[in-house]
PDB file of C-alpha atoms in Angstrom:
ATOM      1  CA  UNK A   1      86.295 107.017  70.915  1.00 87.00           C
ATOM      2  CA  UNK A   2      84.003 108.839  73.324  1.00 93.00           C
ATOM      3  CA  UNK A   3      85.529 111.426  75.668  1.00 94.00           C
ATOM      4  CA  UNK A   4      84.188 112.565  79.042  1.00 91.00           C
ATOM      5  CA  UNK A   5      85.895 115.724  80.260  1.00 91.00           C
ATOM      6  CA  UNK A   6      85.763 116.956  83.857  1.00 85.00           C
ATOM      7  CA  UNK A   7      84.550 119.360  84.989  1.00 86.00           C
ATOM      8  CA  UNK A   8      83.236 120.090  81.456  1.00 91.00           C
ATOM      9  CA  UNK A   9      84.287 120.162  77.801  1.00 94.00           C
ATOM     10  CA  UNK A  10      84.906 123.904  77.631  1.00 96.00           C
ATOM     11  CA  UNK A  11      87.163 123.991  80.691  1.00 93.00           C
ATOM     12  CA  UNK A  12      89.205 120.941  79.679  1.00 93.00           C
ATOM     13  CA  UNK A  13      89.523 122.140  76.088  1.00 94.00           C
ATOM     14  CA  UNK A  14      91.027 125.360  77.463  1.00 95.00           C
ATOM     15  CA  UNK A  15      93.458 123.299  79.578  1.00 93.00           C
ATOM     16  CA  UNK A  16      94.396 121.316  76.470  1.00 92.00           C
ATOM     17  CA  UNK A  17      94.973 124.505  74.488  1.00 92.00           C
ATOM     18  CA  UNK A  18      97.321 125.783  77.210  1.00 92.00           C
ATOM     19  CA  UNK A  19      99.043 122.350  77.501  1.00 90.00           C
ATOM     20  CA  UNK A  20      98.262 122.197  81.211  1.00 91.00           C
ATOM     21  CA  UNK A  21      98.847 118.925  83.078  1.00 91.00           C
ATOM     22  CA  UNK A  22      96.008 116.449  82.651  1.00 92.00           C
ATOM     23  CA  UNK A  23      95.148 113.007  83.927  1.00 88.00           C
ATOM     24  CA  UNK A  24      93.673 110.678  81.320  1.00 91.00           C
ATOM     25  CA  UNK A  25      92.114 107.242  81.814  1.00 91.00           C
ATOM     26  CA  UNK A  26      91.795 105.233  78.595  1.00 95.00           C
ATOM     27  CA  UNK A  27      89.582 102.151  78.921  1.00 93.00           C
ATOM     28  CA  UNK A  28      90.935  98.754  77.933  1.00 93.00           C
ATOM     29  CA  UNK A  29      87.894  98.398  75.659  1.00 87.00           C
ATOM     30  CA  UNK A  30      85.369 100.704  74.004  1.00 82.00           C
ATOM     31  CA  UNK A  31      82.558 100.163  76.525  1.00 84.00           C
ATOM     32  CA  UNK A  32      83.591 103.201  78.597  1.00 85.00           C
ATOM     33  CA  UNK A  33      84.609 106.721  77.596  1.00 89.00           C
ATOM     34  CA  UNK A  34      88.098 108.143  77.846  1.00 92.00           C
ATOM     35  CA  UNK A  35      88.136 110.321  80.971  1.00 88.00           C
ATOM     36  CA  UNK A  36      90.121 113.570  80.946  1.00 90.00           C
ATOM     37  CA  UNK A  37      90.614 115.840  83.977  1.00 87.00           C
ATOM     38  CA  UNK A  38      93.073 118.474  85.190  1.00 84.00           C
ATOM     39  CA  UNK A  39      95.675 117.182  87.675  1.00 80.00           C
ATOM     40  CA  UNK A  40      94.355 119.569  90.323  1.00 77.00           C
ATOM     41  CA  UNK A  41      91.215 117.427  90.264  1.00 67.00           C
ATOM     42  CA  UNK A  42      93.238 114.231  90.818  1.00 60.00           C
ATOM     43  CA  UNK A  43      91.493 113.187  94.021  1.00 62.00           C
ATOM     44  CA  UNK A  44      88.093 113.604  92.430  1.00 60.00           C
ATOM     45  CA  UNK A  45      89.318 111.786  89.318  1.00 57.00           C
ATOM     46  CA  UNK A  46      90.529 108.788  91.345  1.00 62.00           C
ATOM     47  CA  UNK A  47      87.249 108.759  93.281  1.00 66.00           C
ATOM     48  CA  UNK A  48      85.279 108.932  90.049  1.00 62.00           C
ATOM     49  CA  UNK A  49      87.164 105.988  88.533  1.00 63.00           C
ATOM     50  CA  UNK A  50      86.629 104.013  91.734  1.00 65.00           C
ATOM     51  CA  UNK A  51      82.913 104.819  91.819  1.00 62.00           C
ATOM     52  CA  UNK A  52      82.523 103.777  88.198  1.00 61.00           C
ATOM     53  CA  UNK A  53      84.421 100.542  89.008  1.00 61.00           C
ATOM     54  CA  UNK A  54      86.879 101.239  86.207  1.00 60.00           C
ATOM     55  CA  UNK A  55      90.018 102.229  88.137  1.00 64.00           C
ATOM     56  CA  UNK A  56      91.859  99.014  87.208  1.00 76.00           C
ATOM     57  CA  UNK A  57      90.379  98.813  83.719  1.00 85.00           C
ATOM     58  CA  UNK A  58      92.249 101.732  82.171  1.00 90.00           C
ATOM     59  CA  UNK A  59      95.580 102.815  80.819  1.00 94.00           C
ATOM     60  CA  UNK A  60      96.334 105.886  82.948  1.00 90.00           C
ATOM     61  CA  UNK A  61      98.596 108.740  81.964  1.00 91.00           C
ATOM     62  CA  UNK A  62      99.535 112.193  83.197  1.00 89.00           C
ATOM     63  CA  UNK A  63     100.362 114.566  80.378  1.00 92.00           C
ATOM     64  CA  UNK A  64     101.779 118.033  79.981  1.00 87.00           C
ATOM     65  CA  UNK A  65     103.287 119.853  77.019  1.00 81.00           C
ATOM     66  CA  UNK A  66     106.479 117.771  77.158  1.00 85.00           C
ATOM     67  CA  UNK A  67     105.560 114.192  77.925  1.00 90.00           C
ATOM     68  CA  UNK A  68     102.938 111.617  78.734  1.00 94.00           C
ATOM     69  CA  UNK A  69     103.859 109.645  81.858  1.00 92.00           C
ATOM     70  CA  UNK A  70     102.202 106.236  81.836  1.00 93.00           C
ATOM     71  CA  UNK A  71     101.167 104.720  85.148  1.00 86.00           C
ATOM     72  CA  UNK A  72     102.206 101.267  83.948  1.00 89.00           C
ATOM     73  CA  UNK A  73     100.241  98.855  86.135  1.00 86.00           C
ATOM     74  CA  UNK A  74      99.481  95.641  84.279  1.00 89.00           C
ATOM     75  CA  UNK A  75      96.623  93.745  85.943  1.00 90.00           C
ATOM     76  CA  UNK A  76      97.342  90.085  86.712  1.00 89.00           C
ATOM     77  CA  UNK A  77      94.223  89.093  84.770  1.00 91.00           C
ATOM     78  CA  UNK A  78      94.816  91.325  81.724  1.00 94.00           C
ATOM     79  CA  UNK A  79      92.982  89.721  78.780  1.00 95.00           C
ATOM     80  CA  UNK A  80      93.107  86.357  80.571  1.00 96.00           C
ATOM     81  CA  UNK A  81      96.782  85.896  79.659  1.00 96.00           C
ATOM     82  CA  UNK A  82      98.468  83.769  82.324  1.00 94.00           C
ATOM     83  CA  UNK A  83     102.075  83.936  81.077  1.00 92.00           C
ATOM     84  CA  UNK A  84     103.576  87.100  82.660  1.00 89.00           C
ATOM     85  CA  UNK A  85     105.865  87.922  79.742  1.00 88.00           C
ATOM     86  CA  UNK A  86     103.091  87.601  77.156  1.00 92.00           C
ATOM     87  CA  UNK A  87     100.624  89.491  79.395  1.00 92.00           C
ATOM     88  CA  UNK A  88     102.957  92.439  80.011  1.00 90.00           C
ATOM     89  CA  UNK A  89     103.979  92.537  76.346  1.00 91.00           C
ATOM     90  CA  UNK A  90     100.323  92.606  75.259  1.00 95.00           C
ATOM     91  CA  UNK A  91      99.509  95.273  77.861  1.00 94.00           C
ATOM     92  CA  UNK A  92     102.426  97.384  76.622  1.00 93.00           C
ATOM     93  CA  UNK A  93     101.450  97.039  72.954  1.00 95.00           C
ATOM     94  CA  UNK A  94      97.762  97.741  73.580  1.00 97.00           C
ATOM     95  CA  UNK A  95      98.523 100.650  75.892  1.00 96.00           C
ATOM     96  CA  UNK A  96     101.023 102.263  73.571  1.00 96.00           C
ATOM     97  CA  UNK A  97      98.530 102.138  70.679  1.00 96.00           C
ATOM     98  CA  UNK A  98      95.612 103.466  72.769  1.00 97.00           C
ATOM     99  CA  UNK A  99      97.658 106.234  74.391  1.00 97.00           C
ATOM    100  CA  UNK A 100      99.091 107.327  71.038  1.00 96.00           C
ATOM    101  CA  UNK A 101      95.576 107.566  69.574  1.00 96.00           C
ATOM    102  CA  UNK A 102      94.246 109.648  72.444  1.00 96.00           C
ATOM    103  CA  UNK A 103      97.252 111.976  72.439  1.00 95.00           C
ATOM    104  CA  UNK A 104      96.791 112.498  68.710  1.00 94.00           C
ATOM    105  CA  UNK A 105      93.039 113.081  69.113  1.00 94.00           C
ATOM    106  CA  UNK A 106      93.579 115.876  71.627  1.00 92.00           C
ATOM    107  CA  UNK A 107      96.574 117.408  69.851  1.00 90.00           C
ATOM    108  CA  UNK A 108      99.379 116.385  72.215  1.00 88.00           C
ATOM    109  CA  UNK A 109     102.399 115.191  70.296  1.00 87.00           C
ATOM    110  CA  UNK A 110     104.862 114.204  72.965  1.00 85.00           C
ATOM    111  CA  UNK A 111     106.884 111.272  74.208  1.00 90.00           C
ATOM    112  CA  UNK A 112     105.201 108.451  76.100  1.00 94.00           C
ATOM    113  CA  UNK A 113     107.331 107.636  79.126  1.00 92.00           C
ATOM    114  CA  UNK A 114     107.100 104.963  81.775  1.00 89.00           C
ATOM    115  CA  UNK A 115     108.529 106.477  84.972  1.00 85.00           C
ATOM    116  CA  UNK A 116     111.317 104.515  86.640  1.00 80.00           C
ATOM    117  CA  UNK A 117     109.166 103.306  89.558  1.00 75.00           C
ATOM    118  CA  UNK A 118     106.812 101.508  87.103  1.00 73.00           C
ATOM    119  CA  UNK A 119     109.621  99.779  85.222  1.00 69.00           C
ATOM    120  CA  UNK A 120     109.777  97.019  87.837  1.00 69.00           C
ATOM    121  CA  UNK A 121     107.490  95.007  85.538  1.00 65.00           C
ATOM    122  CA  UNK A 122     110.219  94.955  82.891  1.00 65.00           C
ATOM    123  CA  UNK A 123     112.962  94.286  85.448  1.00 64.00           C
ATOM    124  CA  UNK A 124     111.033  91.246  86.681  1.00 59.00           C
ATOM    125  CA  UNK A 125     110.858  89.917  83.117  1.00 63.00           C
ATOM    126  CA  UNK A 126     114.587  90.393  82.597  1.00 59.00           C
ATOM    127  CA  UNK A 127     115.367  88.541  85.831  1.00 55.00           C
ATOM    128  CA  UNK A 128     112.830  85.771  85.264  1.00 50.00           C
TER     129      UNK A 128
END
């Protein structure tokens, strides 16, 4: 996996060492690098993902020393799977594996959480 750290490797590696909050975008496939930035650069990070046309092609997390909060937004066209239950299940499985790998690569060993406001995907499955 290739990593692109903003503003630069040295700065982000120092953030990682101090377990400071980071935003990470992990591409759905290996054609793009994993993007890592400090949360204080969030606006620039969002702009960068938009400019690269990869905003909706990533698993996105915010991490700190305690947890990794997953912005769980499953695209309607994820992997061309039309059945919502199968699509969301595949997105969850793929995302969990990719996020776990990245966290391990950068030395964060913490829980992966899906904040309550993103759990509506699972609620919809339970009610459907």
